Coordinates of C-alpha atoms and ligand atoms in Angstrom, one line a residue:
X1 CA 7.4 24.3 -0.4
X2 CA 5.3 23.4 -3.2
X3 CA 4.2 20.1 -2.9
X4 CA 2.1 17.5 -5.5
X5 CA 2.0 14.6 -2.9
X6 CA -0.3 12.1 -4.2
X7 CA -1.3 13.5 -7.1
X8 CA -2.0 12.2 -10.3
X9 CA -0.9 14.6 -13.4
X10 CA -1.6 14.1 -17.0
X11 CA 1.3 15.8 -18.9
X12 CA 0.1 16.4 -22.7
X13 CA 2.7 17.6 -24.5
X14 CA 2.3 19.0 -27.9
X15 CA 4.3 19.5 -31.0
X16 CA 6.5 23.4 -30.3
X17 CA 9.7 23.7 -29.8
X18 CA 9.3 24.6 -26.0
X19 CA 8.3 20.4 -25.8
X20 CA 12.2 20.0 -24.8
X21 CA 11.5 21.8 -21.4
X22 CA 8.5 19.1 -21.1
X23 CA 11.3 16.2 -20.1
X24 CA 12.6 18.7 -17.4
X25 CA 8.7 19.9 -16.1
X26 CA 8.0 16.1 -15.7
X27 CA 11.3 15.4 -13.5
X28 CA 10.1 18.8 -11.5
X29 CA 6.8 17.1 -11.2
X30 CA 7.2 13.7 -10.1
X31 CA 10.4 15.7 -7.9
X32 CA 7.2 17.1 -6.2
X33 CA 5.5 14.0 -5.3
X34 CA 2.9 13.5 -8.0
X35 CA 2.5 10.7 -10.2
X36 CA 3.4 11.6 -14.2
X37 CA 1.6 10.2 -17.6
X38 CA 2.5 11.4 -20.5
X39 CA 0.2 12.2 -23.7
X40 CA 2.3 13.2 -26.4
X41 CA 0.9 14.0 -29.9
X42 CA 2.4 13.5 -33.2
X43 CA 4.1 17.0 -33.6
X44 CA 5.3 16.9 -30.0
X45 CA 7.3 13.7 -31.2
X46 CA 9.0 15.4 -34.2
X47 CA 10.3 17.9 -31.2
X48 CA 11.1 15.3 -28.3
X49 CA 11.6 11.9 -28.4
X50 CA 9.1 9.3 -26.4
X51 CA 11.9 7.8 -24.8
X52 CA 13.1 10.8 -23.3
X53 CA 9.6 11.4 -21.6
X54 CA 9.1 7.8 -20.7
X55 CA 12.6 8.0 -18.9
X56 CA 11.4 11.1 -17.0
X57 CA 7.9 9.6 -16.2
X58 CA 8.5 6.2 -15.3
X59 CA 6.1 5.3 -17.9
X60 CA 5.4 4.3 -21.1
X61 CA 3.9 7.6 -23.1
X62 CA 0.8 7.2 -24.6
X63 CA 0.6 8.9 -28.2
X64 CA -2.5 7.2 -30.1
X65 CA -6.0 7.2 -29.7
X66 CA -7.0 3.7 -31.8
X67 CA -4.0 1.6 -31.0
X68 CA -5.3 -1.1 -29.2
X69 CA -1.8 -2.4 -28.2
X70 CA -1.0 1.9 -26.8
X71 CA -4.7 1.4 -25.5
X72 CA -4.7 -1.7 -23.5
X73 CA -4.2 -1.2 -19.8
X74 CA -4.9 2.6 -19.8
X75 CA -6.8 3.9 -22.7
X76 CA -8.0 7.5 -23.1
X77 CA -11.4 6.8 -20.7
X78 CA -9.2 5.5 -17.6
X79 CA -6.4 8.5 -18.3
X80 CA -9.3 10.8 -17.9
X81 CA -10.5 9.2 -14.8
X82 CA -7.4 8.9 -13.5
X83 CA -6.2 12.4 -13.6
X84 CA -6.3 14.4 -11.0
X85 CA -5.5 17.2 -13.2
X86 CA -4.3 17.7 -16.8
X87 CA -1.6 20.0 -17.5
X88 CA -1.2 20.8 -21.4
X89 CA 2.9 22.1 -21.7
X90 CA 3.8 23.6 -24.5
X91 CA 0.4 24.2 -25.9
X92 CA 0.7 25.2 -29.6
X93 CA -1.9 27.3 -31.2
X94 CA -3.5 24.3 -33.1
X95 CA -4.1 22.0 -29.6
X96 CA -6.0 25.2 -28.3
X97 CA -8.2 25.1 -31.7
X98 CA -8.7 21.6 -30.9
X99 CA -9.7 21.3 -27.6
X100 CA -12.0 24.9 -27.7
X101 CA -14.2 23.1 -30.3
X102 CA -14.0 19.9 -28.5
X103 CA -12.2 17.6 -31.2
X104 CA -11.6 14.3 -29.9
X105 CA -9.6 12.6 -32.8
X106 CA -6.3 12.7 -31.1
X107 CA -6.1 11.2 -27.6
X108 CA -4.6 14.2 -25.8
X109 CA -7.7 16.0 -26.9
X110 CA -10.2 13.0 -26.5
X111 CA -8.4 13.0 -22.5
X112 CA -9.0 16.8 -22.6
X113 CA -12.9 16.4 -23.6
X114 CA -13.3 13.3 -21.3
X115 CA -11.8 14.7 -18.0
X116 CA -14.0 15.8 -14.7
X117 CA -10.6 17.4 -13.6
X118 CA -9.5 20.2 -13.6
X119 CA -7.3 21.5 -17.0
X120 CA -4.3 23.4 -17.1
X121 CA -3.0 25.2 -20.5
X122 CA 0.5 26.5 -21.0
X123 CA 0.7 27.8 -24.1
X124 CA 4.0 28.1 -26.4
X125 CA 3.9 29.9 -30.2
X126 CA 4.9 32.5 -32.0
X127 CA 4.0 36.0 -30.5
X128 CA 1.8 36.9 -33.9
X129 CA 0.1 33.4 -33.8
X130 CA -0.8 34.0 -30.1
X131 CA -2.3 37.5 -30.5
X132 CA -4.6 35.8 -34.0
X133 CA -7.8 37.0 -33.2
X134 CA -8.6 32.9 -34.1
X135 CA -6.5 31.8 -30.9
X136 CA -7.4 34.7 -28.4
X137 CA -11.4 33.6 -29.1
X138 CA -10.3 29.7 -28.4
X139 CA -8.7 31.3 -25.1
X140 CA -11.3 33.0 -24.1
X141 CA -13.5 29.8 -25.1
X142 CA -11.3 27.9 -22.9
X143 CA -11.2 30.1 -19.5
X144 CA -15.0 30.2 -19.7
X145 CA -15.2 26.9 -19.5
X146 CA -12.7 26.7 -16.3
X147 CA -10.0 25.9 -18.3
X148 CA -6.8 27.5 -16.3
X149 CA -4.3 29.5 -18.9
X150 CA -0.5 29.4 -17.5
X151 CA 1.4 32.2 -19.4
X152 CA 2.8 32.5 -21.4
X153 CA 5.7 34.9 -20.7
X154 CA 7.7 37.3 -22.7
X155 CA 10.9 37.3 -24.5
X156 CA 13.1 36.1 -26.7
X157 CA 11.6 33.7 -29.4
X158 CA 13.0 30.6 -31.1
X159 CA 11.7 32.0 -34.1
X160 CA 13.9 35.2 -33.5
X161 CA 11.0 37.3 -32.5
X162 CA 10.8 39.2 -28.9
X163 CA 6.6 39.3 -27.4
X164 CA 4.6 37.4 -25.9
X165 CA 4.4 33.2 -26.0
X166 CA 7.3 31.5 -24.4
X167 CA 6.2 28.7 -22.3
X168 CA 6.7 29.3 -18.7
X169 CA 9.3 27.1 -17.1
X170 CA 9.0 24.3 -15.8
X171 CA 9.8 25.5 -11.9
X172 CA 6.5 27.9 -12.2
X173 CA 4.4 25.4 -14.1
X174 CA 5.2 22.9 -11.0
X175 CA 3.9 25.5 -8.6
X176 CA 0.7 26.8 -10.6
X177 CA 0.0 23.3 -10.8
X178 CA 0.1 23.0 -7.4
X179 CA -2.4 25.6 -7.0
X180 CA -4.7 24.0 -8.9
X181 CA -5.4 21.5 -5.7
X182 CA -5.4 24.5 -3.1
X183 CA -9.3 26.1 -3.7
X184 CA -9.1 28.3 -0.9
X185 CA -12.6 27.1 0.2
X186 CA -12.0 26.7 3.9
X187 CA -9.4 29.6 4.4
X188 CA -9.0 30.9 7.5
X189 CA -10.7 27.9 9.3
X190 CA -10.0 25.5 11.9
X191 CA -11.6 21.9 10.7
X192 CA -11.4 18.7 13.2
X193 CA -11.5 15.0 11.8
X194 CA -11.9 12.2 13.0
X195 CA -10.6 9.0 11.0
X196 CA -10.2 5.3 11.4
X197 CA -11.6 2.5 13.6
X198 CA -11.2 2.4 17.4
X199 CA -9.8 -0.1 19.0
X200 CA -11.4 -1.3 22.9
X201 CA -9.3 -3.7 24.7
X202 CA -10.4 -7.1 25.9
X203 CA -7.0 -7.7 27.4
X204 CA -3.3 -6.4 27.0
X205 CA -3.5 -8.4 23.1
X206 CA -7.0 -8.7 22.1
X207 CA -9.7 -6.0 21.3
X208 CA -12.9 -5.2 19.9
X209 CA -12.3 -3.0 16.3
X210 CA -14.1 -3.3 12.3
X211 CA -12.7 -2.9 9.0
X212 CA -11.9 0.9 8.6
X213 CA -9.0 1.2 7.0
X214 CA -8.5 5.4 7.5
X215 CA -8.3 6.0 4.1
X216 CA -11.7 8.1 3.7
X217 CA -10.9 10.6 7.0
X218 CA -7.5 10.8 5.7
X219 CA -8.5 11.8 2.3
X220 CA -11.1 14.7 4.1
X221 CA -8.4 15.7 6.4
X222 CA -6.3 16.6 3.7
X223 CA -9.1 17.9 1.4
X224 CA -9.6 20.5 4.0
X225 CA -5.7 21.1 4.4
X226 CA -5.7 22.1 0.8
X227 CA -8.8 23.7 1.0
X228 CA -6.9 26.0 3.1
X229 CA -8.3 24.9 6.4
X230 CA -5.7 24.4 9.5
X231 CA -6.5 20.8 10.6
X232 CA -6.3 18.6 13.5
X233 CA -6.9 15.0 12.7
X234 CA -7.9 12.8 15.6
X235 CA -6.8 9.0 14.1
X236 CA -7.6 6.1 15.7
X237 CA -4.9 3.0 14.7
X238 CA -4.4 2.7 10.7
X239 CA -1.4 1.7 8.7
X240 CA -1.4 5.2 7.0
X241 CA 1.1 7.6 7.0
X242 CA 0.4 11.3 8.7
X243 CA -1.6 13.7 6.0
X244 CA 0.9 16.0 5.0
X245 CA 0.1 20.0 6.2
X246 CA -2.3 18.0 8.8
X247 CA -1.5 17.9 13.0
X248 CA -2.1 14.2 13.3
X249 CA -3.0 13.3 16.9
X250 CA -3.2 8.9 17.2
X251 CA -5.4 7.6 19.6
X252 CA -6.3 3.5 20.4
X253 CA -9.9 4.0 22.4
X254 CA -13.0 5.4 21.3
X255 CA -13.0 7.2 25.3
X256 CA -9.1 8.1 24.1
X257 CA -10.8 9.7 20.7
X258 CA -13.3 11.6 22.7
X259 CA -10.7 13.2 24.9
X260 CA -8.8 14.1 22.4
X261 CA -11.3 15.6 20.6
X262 CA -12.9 17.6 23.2
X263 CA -9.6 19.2 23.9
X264 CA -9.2 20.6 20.4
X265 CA -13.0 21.4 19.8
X266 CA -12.9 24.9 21.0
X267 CA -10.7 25.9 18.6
X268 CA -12.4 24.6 15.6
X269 CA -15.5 25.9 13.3
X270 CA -16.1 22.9 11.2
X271 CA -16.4 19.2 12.9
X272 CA -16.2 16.2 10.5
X273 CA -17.2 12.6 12.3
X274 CA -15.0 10.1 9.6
X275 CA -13.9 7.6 12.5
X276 CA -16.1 3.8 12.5
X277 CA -16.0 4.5 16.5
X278 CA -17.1 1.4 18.2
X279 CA -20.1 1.7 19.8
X280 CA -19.5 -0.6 22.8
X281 CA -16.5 -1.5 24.5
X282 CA -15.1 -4.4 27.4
X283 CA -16.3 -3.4 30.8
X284 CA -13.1 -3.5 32.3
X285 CA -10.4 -4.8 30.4
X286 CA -8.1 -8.0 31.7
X287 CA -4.8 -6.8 33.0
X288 CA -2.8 -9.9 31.7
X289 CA -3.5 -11.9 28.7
X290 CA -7.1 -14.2 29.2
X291 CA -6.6 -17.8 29.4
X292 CA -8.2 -20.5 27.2
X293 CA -10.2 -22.4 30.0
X294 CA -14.0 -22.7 30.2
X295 CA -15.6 -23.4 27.9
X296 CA -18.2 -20.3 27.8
X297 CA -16.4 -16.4 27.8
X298 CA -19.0 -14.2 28.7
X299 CA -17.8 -10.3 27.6
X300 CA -19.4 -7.7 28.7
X301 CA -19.6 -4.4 26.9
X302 CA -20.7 -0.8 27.8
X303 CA -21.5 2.0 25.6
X304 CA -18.7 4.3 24.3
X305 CA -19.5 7.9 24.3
X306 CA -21.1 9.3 21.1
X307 CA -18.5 11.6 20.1
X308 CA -20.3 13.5 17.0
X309 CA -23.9 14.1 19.0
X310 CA -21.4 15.0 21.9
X311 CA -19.8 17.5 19.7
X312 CA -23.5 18.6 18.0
X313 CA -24.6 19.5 21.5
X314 CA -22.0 21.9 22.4
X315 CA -22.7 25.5 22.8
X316 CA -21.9 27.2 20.8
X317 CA -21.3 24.1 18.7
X318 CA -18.8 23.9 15.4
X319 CA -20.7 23.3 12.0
X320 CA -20.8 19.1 12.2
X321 CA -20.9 17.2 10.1
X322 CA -21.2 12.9 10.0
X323 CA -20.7 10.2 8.4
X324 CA -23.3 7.1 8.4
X325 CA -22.0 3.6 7.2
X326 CA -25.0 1.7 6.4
X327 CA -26.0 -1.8 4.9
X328 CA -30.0 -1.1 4.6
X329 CA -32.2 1.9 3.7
X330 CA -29.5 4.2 3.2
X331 CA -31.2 7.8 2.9
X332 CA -34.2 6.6 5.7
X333 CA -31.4 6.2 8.4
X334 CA -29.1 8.9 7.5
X335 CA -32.2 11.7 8.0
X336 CA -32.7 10.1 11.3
X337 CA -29.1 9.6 12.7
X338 CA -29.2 13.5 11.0
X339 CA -32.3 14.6 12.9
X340 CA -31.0 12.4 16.5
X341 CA -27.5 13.7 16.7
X342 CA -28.5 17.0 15.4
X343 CA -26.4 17.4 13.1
X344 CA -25.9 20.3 10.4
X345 CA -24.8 18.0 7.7
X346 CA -24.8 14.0 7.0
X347 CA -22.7 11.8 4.6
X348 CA -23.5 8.5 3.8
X349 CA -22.5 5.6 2.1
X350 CA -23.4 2.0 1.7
X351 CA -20.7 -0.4 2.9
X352 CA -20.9 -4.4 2.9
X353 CA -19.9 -6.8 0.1
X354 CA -19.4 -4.8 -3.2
X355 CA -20.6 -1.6 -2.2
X356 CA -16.9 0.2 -1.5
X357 CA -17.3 2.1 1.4
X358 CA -15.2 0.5 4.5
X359 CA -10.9 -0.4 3.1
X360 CA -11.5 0.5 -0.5
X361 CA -10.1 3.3 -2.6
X362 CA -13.4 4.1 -4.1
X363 CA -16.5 5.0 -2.5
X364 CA -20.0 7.2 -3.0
X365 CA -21.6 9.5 -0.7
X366 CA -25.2 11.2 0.0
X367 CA -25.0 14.1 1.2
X368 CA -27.9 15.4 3.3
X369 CA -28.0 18.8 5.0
X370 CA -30.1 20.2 8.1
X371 CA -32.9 21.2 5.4
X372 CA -33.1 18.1 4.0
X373 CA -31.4 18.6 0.8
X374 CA -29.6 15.8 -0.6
X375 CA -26.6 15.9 -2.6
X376 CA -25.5 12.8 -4.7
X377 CA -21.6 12.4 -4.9
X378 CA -21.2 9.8 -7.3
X379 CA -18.4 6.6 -7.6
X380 CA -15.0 8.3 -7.3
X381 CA -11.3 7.7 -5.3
X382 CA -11.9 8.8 -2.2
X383 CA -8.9 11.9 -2.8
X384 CA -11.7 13.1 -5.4
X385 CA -14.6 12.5 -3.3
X386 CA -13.4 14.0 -0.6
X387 CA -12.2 17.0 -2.5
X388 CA -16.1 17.4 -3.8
X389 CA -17.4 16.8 0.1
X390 CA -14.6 19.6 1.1
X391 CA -16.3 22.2 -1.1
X392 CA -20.0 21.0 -0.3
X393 CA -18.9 21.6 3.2
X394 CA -17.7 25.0 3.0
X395 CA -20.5 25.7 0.8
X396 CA -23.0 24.7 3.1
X397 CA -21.0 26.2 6.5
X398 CA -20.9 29.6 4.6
X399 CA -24.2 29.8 3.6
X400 CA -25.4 28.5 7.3
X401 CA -23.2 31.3 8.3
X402 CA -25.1 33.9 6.3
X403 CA -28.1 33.0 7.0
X404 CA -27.9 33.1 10.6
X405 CA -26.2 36.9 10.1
X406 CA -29.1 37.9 8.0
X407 CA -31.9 36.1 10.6
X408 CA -30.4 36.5 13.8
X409 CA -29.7 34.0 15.6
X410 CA -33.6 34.6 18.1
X411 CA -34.8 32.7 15.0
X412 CA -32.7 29.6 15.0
X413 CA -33.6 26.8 17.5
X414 CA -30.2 25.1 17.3
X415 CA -27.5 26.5 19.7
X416 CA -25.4 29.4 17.8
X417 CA -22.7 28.0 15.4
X418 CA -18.9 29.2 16.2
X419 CA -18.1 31.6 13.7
Ligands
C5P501 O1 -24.6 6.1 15.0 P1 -23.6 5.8 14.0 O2 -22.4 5.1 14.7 O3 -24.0 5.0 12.8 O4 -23.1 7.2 13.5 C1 -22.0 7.3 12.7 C2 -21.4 8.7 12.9 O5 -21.3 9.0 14.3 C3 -20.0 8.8 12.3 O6 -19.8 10.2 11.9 C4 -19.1 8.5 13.5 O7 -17.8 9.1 13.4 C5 -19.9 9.1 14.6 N1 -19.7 8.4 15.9 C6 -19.1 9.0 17.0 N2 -19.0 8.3 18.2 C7 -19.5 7.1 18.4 C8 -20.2 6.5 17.3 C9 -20.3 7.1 16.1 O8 -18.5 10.1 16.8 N3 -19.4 6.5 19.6

């Protein structure tokens, strides 16, 4: 089934007669989970009515580029940002001019310039104006810069004509779409996560736990899922629904989080650490609910397993990867908790007052590998970021993966990866 869950679509429509089909795509959209905005430009009005896409989307449509009263709440910056992707259906031969040569004075094409995601172009025209030499160059323009070209298909014309340029429909723009967010990266592989906080009992209604909400394991597990990765998430208690595509397993304990983990391990080749696992936890935990009486509780804690070095140490180990939450001298204790745990790769991020990190939707990460590269993530949701971590990942595993084919593994001091 194809499935947009989650995602956040940009739908620029532009003026050609195939701009009815556009109210229909945006049903077939939004039918497949994703959240719709609409961009429409002038000629796409004279073709389709706002209303009609602001019925369909659930929001007002945004057509101008200096209306301050069109800009306020989401002008063309925040659309950018906030797309996930931007689909372009119809495209007439005139946007593609536009956004080849990188025009910005109409806000679907200032969206298209100001957009880090990825941009999807259906075009729509007459068969002669899509073989012009003029629009094949944009096109070609367009792929090379990443830009992804949907179509068009064959047939009968509105104009009367029979050839190419008929915008796809709307049921195979929905699924190309959807292929956008599946890179393929971690095909074939097994990938464990951990996510959430732990919870260690004092007694049968009061525990030890911190301020992980989830959201940042959830966002890897499913990174990885549409990376093309078959993933077990190991979840310690959060108020998130089950990634979709993802084998959720819920656990309370960090010892309950190890165990689960260890029984899946085997049958993974990538480890990523998410979970804020408590360190410590109640010696033994009351049977029945503790009494208010003296005036002095004395608890006493033990130390919790250390799942990730656990996994690190394995042999043959999985490629393992952490996380490091830190308040102070970020990079300093990431290398070490990198070099300790003996890990392959490490992701940090500062958390405290203002910094994102722990229950936010935003967050940064540092990304340090076993050689001591670092890799700076910047401020992005954490779907995005993890996205971008996804693909450092599988960049990282494969080319750990080649280098120990092309060394041998007589060379490499670390216990053999599990490849
Ligand atoms: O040492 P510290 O807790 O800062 O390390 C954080 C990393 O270690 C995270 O990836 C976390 O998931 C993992 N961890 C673990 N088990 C523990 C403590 C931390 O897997 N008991």
């Amino acid at each position: 089934m194809v499935t947009l869950q989650n995602k956040r679509i940009v739908l620029g429509v532009t003026g050609g007669i195939a701009a009815y089909k556009s109210a229909d795509l945006a049903r077939r959209l939004r039918e497949a989970g994703a959240e719709v905005r609409v961009i429409m430009t002038r000629g796409a009005t004279e073709f389709i009515t706002p209303l009609t896409m602001q019925a369909v989307s659930g929001h007002p449509v945004h057509q101008h580029l200096l209306d301050t009263a069109a800009e306020a709440g989401m002008g063309h910056i925040e659309l950018a940002r906030w797309a996930d992707a931007v689909l372009v259906a119809p495209a007439s031969a005139n946007f593609l001019a536009r956004c080849a040569h990188g025009r910005a004075e109409d806000l679907l094409s200032a969206v298209c310039l100001a957009t880090a995601a990825p941009l999807a172009i259906a075009p729509a025209m007459n068969r002669q104006m899509w073989a012009g030499a003029a629009t094949q160059a944009n096109l070609d323009t367009l792929r090379a810069r990443g830009a992804r070209i949907f179509g068009p298909a064959e047939g009968a014309q509105a104009c009367g004509e029979v050839g190419p340029g008929r915008m796809l429909e709307p049921s195979e723009l929905v699924a190309l779409t959807a292929s956008l967010f599946a890179s393929g990266a971690l095909d074939g592989l097994a990938v464990l996560v951990t996510a959430g906080p732990t919870w260690e009992a004092i007694d049968p209604v009061r525990g030890i736990s911190n301020k992980s909400s989830g959201k940042m394991g959830y966002a890897v597990a499913a990174a990885a899922a549409e990376a093309g990765a078959r993933v077990v998430l190991v979840s310690g208690p959060t108020a998130l629904p089950d990634p979709e595509r993802v084998a959720t397993i819920r656990v309370t304990s960090a010892q309950e989080m190890f165990d689960a983990v260890h029984a899946h391990i085997a049958q993974v080749e990538v480890f990523i650490g998410v979970a804020a696992v408590a360190d410590y936890r109640p010696t033994d935990a009351a049977k029945e609910k503790i009494k208010k009486s003296a005036e002095r509780l004395t608890l006493e804690l033990v130390r919790n397993p250390d799942i990730l070095a656990s996994v690190a140490a394995l042999a043959p180990a999985p490629f393992t990867v952490g996380f490091a939450a830190e308040t102070e001298n970020l990079e300093a204790n990431a290398r070490a908790k990198l070099k300790e745990k003996r890990l392959d790769l490490i992701a940090a991020n500062r958390v405290g007052a203002g910094d994102g990190g722990f229950d936010t939707d935003e967050n940064a990460l540092l990304v340090i590998d076993r050689d001591g590269n670092k890799t700076e993530l910047p401020p992005q949701s954490k779907t995005r970021l993890a996205r971008a971590l996804i693909q450092l990942i599988s960049e990282k595993y494969h080319a750990a993966k080649q280098r120990r084919q092309t060394q041998g593994r007589a060379q490499d001091p670390r216990p053999a990866h599990r490849h």
